[in-house]
PDB file of C-alpha atoms and ligand atoms in Angstrom:
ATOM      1  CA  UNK Y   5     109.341 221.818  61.859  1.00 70.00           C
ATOM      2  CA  UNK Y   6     111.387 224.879  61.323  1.00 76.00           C
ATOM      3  CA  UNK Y   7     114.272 223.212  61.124  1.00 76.00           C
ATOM      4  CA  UNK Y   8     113.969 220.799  58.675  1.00 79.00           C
ATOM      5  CA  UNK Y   9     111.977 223.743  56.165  1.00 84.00           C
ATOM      6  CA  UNK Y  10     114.761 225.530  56.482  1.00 84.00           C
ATOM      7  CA  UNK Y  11     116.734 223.025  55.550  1.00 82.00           C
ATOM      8  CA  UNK Y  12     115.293 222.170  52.593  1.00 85.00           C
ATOM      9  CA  UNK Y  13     115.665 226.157  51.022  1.00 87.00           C
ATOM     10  CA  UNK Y  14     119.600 225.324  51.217  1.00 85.00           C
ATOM     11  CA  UNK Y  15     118.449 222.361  48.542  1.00 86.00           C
ATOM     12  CA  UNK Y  16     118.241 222.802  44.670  1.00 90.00           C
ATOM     13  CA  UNK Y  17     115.797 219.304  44.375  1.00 89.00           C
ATOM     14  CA  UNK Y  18     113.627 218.140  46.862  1.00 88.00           C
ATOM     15  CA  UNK Y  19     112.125 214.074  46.859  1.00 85.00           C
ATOM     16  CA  UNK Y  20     108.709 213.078  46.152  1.00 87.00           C
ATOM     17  CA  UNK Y  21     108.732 212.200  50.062  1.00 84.00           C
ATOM     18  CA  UNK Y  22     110.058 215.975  51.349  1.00 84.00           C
ATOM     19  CA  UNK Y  23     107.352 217.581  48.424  1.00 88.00           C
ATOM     20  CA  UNK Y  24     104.316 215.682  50.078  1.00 87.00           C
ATOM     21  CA  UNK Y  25     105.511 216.401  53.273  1.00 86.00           C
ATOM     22  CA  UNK Y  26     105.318 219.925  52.276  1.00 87.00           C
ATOM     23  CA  UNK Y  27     102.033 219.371  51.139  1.00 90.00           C
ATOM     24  CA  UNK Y  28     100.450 218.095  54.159  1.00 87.00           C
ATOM     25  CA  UNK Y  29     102.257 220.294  56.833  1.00 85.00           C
ATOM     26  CA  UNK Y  30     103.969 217.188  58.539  1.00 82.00           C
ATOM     27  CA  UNK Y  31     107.163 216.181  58.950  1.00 80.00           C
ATOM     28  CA  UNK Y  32     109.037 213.228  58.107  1.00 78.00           C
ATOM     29  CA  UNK Y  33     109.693 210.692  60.629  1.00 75.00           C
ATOM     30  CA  UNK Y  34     113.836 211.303  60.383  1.00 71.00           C
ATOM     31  CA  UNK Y  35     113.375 214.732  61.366  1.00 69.00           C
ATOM     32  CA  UNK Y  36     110.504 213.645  64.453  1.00 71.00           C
ATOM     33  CA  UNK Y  37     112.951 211.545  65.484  1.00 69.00           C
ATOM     34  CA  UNK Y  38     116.384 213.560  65.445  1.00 73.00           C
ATOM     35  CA  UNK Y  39     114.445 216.206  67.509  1.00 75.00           C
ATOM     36  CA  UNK Y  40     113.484 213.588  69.818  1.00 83.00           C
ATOM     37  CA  UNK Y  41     109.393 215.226  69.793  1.00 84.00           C
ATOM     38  CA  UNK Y  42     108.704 218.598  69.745  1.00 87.00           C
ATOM     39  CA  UNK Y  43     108.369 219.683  73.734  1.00 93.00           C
ATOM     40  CA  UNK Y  44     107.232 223.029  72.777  1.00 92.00           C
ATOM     41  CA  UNK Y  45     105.053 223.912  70.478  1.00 89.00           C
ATOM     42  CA  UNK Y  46     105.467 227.683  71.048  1.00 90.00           C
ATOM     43  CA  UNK Y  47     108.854 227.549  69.377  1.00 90.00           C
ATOM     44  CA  UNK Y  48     109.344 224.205  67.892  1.00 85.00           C
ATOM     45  CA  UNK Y  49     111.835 223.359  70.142  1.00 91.00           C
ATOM     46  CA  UNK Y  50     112.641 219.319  70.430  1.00 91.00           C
ATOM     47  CA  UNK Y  51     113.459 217.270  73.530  1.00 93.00           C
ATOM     48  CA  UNK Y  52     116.871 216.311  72.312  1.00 92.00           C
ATOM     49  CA  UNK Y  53     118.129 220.374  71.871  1.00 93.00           C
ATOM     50  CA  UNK Y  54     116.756 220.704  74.967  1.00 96.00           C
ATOM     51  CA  UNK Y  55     118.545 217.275  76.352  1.00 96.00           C
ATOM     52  CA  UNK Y  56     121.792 219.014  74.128  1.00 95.00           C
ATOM     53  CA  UNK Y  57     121.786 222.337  75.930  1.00 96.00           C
ATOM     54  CA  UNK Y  58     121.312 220.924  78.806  1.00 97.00           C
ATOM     55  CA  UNK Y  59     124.289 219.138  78.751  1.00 96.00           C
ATOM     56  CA  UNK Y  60     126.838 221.584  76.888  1.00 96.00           C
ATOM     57  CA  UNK Y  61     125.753 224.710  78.369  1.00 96.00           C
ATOM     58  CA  UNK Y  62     125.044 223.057  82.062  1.00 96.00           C
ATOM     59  CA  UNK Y  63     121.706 224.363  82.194  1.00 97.00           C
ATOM     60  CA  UNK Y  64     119.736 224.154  85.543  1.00 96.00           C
ATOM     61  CA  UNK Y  65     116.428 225.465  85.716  1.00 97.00           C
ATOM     62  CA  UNK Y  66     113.681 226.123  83.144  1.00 97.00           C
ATOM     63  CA  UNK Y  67     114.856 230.008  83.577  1.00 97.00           C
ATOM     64  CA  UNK Y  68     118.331 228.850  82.195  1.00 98.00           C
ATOM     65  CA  UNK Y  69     116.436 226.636  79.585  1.00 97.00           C
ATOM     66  CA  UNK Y  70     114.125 229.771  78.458  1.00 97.00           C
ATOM     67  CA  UNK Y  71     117.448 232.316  78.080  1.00 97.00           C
ATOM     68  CA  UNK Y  72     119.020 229.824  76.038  1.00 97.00           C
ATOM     69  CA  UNK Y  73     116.266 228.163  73.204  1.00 96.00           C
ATOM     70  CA  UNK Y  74     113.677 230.303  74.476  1.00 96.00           C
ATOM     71  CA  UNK Y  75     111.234 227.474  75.026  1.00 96.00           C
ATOM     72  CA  UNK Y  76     108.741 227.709  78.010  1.00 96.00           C
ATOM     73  CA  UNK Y  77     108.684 231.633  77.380  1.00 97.00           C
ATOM     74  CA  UNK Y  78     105.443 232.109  75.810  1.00 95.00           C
ATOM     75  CA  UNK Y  79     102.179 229.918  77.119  1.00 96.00           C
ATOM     76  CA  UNK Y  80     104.116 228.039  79.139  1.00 95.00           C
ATOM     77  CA  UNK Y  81     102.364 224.426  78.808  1.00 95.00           C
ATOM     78  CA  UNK Y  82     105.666 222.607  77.996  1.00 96.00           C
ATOM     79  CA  UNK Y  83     107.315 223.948  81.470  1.00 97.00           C
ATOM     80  CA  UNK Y  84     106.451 220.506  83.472  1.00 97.00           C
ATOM     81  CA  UNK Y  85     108.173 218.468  80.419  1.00 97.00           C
ATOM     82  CA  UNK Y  86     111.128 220.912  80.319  1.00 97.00           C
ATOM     83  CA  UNK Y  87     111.302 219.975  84.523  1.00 97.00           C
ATOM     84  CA  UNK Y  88     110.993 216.342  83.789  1.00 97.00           C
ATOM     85  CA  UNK Y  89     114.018 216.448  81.448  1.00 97.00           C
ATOM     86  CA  UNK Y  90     116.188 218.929  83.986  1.00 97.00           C
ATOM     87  CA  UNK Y  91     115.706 216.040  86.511  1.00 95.00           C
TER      88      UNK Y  91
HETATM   89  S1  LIG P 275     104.640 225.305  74.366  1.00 84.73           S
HETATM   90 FE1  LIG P 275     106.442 226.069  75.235  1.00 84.73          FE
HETATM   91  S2  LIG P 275     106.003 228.126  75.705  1.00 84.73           S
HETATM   92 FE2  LIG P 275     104.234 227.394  74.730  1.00 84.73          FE
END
């Protein structure tokens, strides 16, 4: 969710469909999709950065994962999804 409202400051017009999205606190299904689902909550990280870093930065563990996007740091409830992608 972060990512796409900051996205949209960079923009001098929004569309009807990014102002009602606004509106009702969601986010349009383009930007629930290029994340892949939000895996944690506690830093609106998505699967696919996590999938990314993964794969770029040959990340290992959920310690490696935490350093690098920070996600699984704070309540950790997303840890056993951050596992399930690792493996
Ligand atoms: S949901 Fe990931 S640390 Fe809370």
């Amino acid at each position: 969710m972060r990512n796409w409202l900051s996205s949209l400051f960079n923009r001098e017009t929004l569309m009807r469909e990014e102002r009602l999205h606004l509106l009702a606190g969601t986010l349009p299904s383009q930007a629930v999709a290029l994340s892949g689902g939000i895996v944690c909550a506690c830093f609106s990280v998505g699967k696919n950065k996590i999938i990314n870093a993964i794969r770029e930065q040959r990340l290992a563990s959920v310690e490696a994962v935490g350093q690098c996007l920070k996600a699984g740091t704070d309540c950790g409830s997303c840890l056993p999804e951050i596992k399930a992608i690792l493996r």
